[in-house]
Amino acid sequence: MSVILGINSNHAGSSASVVVDGIPVAAIAEERLNRIKYFAGFPALSITRCLEIAGLNLSDVEHVAVGRDSSANLHKKLEFAIRNPAKLLNLASIRRKSKAFDDLETMIADHCGVDKASFRFKQHNVEHHLAHTASAYFASEWEHSAGITIDGSGDFVSCLFTECEGNEIRPIRKVFVPHSLGTFYTAVCQFIGYGKYGDEGKVMGLAPLGEDTYRDFFERAVIPTEKGFDLNPDYFLPFGANQGMEINENGEMIVHRLYSDLFIKTFGEPRERHSEITKRDEDISFGLQRVFEDRYMHLLRLLHKEVPVTRVSMAGGCALNSVANGKLLTETPFRETCIQPAAGDDGLALGAALYVSNSVLKEGVRWKMENSYLGDEYSDDEIRNEIAKYDLEFQELTRDELLERTSEEIKNGMVVGWFQGRMEWGPRALGNRSILAHPGFPNMKDILNARIKHREAFRPFAPSVLAERQTDLFEHDHPSPFMLHVYKIKPEWRERLSAVNHVDDTGRLQTVSRTENPLYYDLITAFDRKTGIPVILNTSFNENEPIVCKPSEAIECYLRTRMDVLVIGSFFFKKPDAGETK
Ligand SMILES: [Fe+2]
């Protein structure tokens, strides 16, 4: 038996995975367990939990794959240091931290509380963008594809072109920092008051509310080149070697100011977080998303010239831009994408492990990701024990009863917490740690926001659609099992899907097939039978916190918010005042 532990550590999206005989058996982001969003410290809890799920100990691990390589791209780091002598200290401190990480045995032993004398693993450092690429390509059954990864930065690179063939990923071209599409996106988000790490997705939702008022400004911010793109230095403060980001002592990501005074001269003062969103801010987000998409397509077309195939494996934080992903299928020569749900840095733990299995050890096992459910799971007995700690009335239902009752409640406009099976891998709730609701019930978006989610009114909720009905409702047939593509909703369905139809008549859909998630598929089918709508509104099971992981967190969220119904495993809860608008 071959056991590989993959980790992403001391970097945003700290996470772990365990791959046994070439097949991932568990993968979890640390934030779900320690409850610190985008946690960037050591993934001690997820290492322990992944091994528990696999029924293994650290002493069973033969290989540890780390999604970083501090020795990669040294020539570029040196060039940077010579050009930016003031940043030498900054670079030296990053390098010192990376070096400290090289003593992995001590780190794992200290953080996980085990004696390192029992360790027998070999360490493999996999360069950040290779690990990203591997997380996508080695989750597909393809024998040949182009590969592209685009993010803020990792190991001094922000974009990597590759050719993926058999068990090999061949680098073709890199874009080095400070040039970075991810940093560009983050900088502009910051200017309009979305400066927290991970806020970019919110601004993507704001963009369609704006107009193309600031086209010239944004056109000049990122200059397309024959090799990729350059950031215009007039637009940004010098980032330093860490692209303006730091990790504080709690393992949280801190983003320093990235945009230059040119933004203030052009637009006036930056928007304060939580203040009113003005037309200016909407138009800035429009300009940002438009230029981002344009440069994204430019990179993909350049890649296609190098690797003229129709399939592309994609990862990196920018690959979470589901709007751009929806468009690339018609605006570039690529016709099929493979993007696994943890496309951001949390995915490095899986990517590094798959890279070692496929490209280093050449184990000869190709895994196809059929679903995202690689996380924690709780039996009905464990859930019953948890419920017993609360003074709550509930019913224990058979599978058929559960589907009937839950679909009926959703039909009647109830907001349902739905906690089933194994937790999703990646940032999206995909039907196992989800809040579910009627996609066309009057005011459902407002109800969800007022009662639980407290999100800005402009942010859309997502539709989960039966896979075989996708093309009846949406204007594209490429599957989107992980909510990573946005497509137009067909005109005849827009009113019936009012709660998931965004202002530009699009939806960030999840296509659900029965093989991926039989219970969730059957629930949507039951809802379809009652309403004629093969769609359920699906949003993550949380209230301004990492998505719930344990039953107790789901129960607490149900009690704390005005959620009407909670279904955990076979157990069904409904509040006496369910459905009342207070
Ligand atoms: Fe990355």
Coordinates of C-alpha atoms in Angstrom, one line a residue, residues 23 82 86 99 119 129 153 184 191 196 243 267 307 323 338 355 369 424 426 439 505 527:
I23 CA -6.7 7.4 -5.0
I82 CA 18.8 43.3 -7.3
A86 CA 14.8 48.0 -0.4
K99 CA 13.4 27.4 5.1
F119 CA 8.1 8.8 11.0
H129 CA 1.8 26.1 -9.7
S153 CA 1.3 34.3 -6.6
F184 CA -4.8 43.1 -9.9
F191 CA -10.3 50.1 -3.4
K196 CA -10.5 41.1 3.0
Q243 CA 2.6 40.5 -3.2
F267 CA -12.0 58.1 -8.6
V307 CA -1.0 23.4 -27.1
V323 CA -18.2 34.1 -15.0
C338 CA -11.4 20.4 -15.9
Y355 CA 1.7 15.1 -8.6
M369 CA -12.9 13.1 -9.6
E424 CA -17.5 19.0 0.3
G426 CA -13.4 23.3 -1.8
P439 CA -35.6 29.0 -6.4
D505 CA -30.0 36.7 -16.3
F527 CA -39.1 18.9 -5.7

